[in-house]
Amino acid sequence: MRPDTGEERAPLVAELYEWLGTVVFAVTAVVLAFTFLLRTVGVDGSSMEPTLHHGDRVVITHLMYRPEPGDIVVITQPNSADVPIVKRIIADEGQSVMIDFSAGTVEVDGVVLSEPYIKEPTHLKRDVEFPVTVPPGCVFVMGDNRNRSLDSRDSGVGMIDKRYILGKAVFRFFPFDQIGGLG
């Protein structure tokens, strides 16, 4: 039996330190990314169907984000539901919104929107009177499931102050069979 000189253990110890360093770096990078660049949010309810469903998990980004019509956003503004909500921006500050509830169409600045993402035409009227002009610093939002969505058509939600937009939903990572980017 040969005595253990430690020379045989040195490469193993060096390799373990290398692996440990790699794991620590990877964990640190993920924590920093999700702290400063990205967040994850769960979808609660059916107001964004067919685009997003109850229980879906999405990644949102907020670094240097500027809200634009068409974006799917997570909003933390206090509202009648008192929970963060996921909606689509329909109009930006200064724009005029008109909804024809008979025809089910939404107009922004006199132009009927092409909305292939909605579940069905917009027939549900809430307590906001149209047309409305979006005030400075705010956006007008709606769910894609227009007739089952509590959104800017209701004074309980109202216009959304841009300071309460947590970020833009950019990627669905759950359920796994529907992983992909959000347009």
PDB file of C-alpha atoms in Angstrom, residues 6 21 27 32 40 45 54 57 62 73 79 120 178:
ATOM      1  CA  GLY A   6      -1.733  14.496  -1.482  1.00  0.00           C
ATOM      2  CA  GLY A  21     -16.851  28.934  -8.820  1.00  0.00           C
ATOM      3  CA  VAL A  27     -26.472  31.713  -9.403  1.00  0.00           C
ATOM      4  CA  LEU A  32     -28.896  39.897 -10.550  1.00  0.00           C
ATOM      5  CA  THR A  40     -41.744  36.635 -13.253  1.00  0.00           C
ATOM      6  CA  GLY A  45     -58.046  35.038 -14.253  1.00  0.00           C
ATOM      7  CA  HIS A  54     -55.087  31.558 -15.775  1.00  0.00           C
ATOM      8  CA  ARG A  57     -46.237  32.341 -15.889  1.00  0.00           C
ATOM      9  CA  HIS A  62     -38.828  46.853 -16.834  1.00  0.00           C
ATOM     10  CA  VAL A  73     -48.128  44.877 -19.238  1.00  0.00           C
ATOM     11  CA  ASN A  79     -57.746  49.108  -8.246  1.00  0.00           C
ATOM     12  CA  GLU A 120     -64.412  38.182 -29.336  1.00  0.00           C
ATOM     13  CA  GLN A 178     -46.673  26.949 -24.652  1.00  0.00           C
TER      14      GLN A 178
END
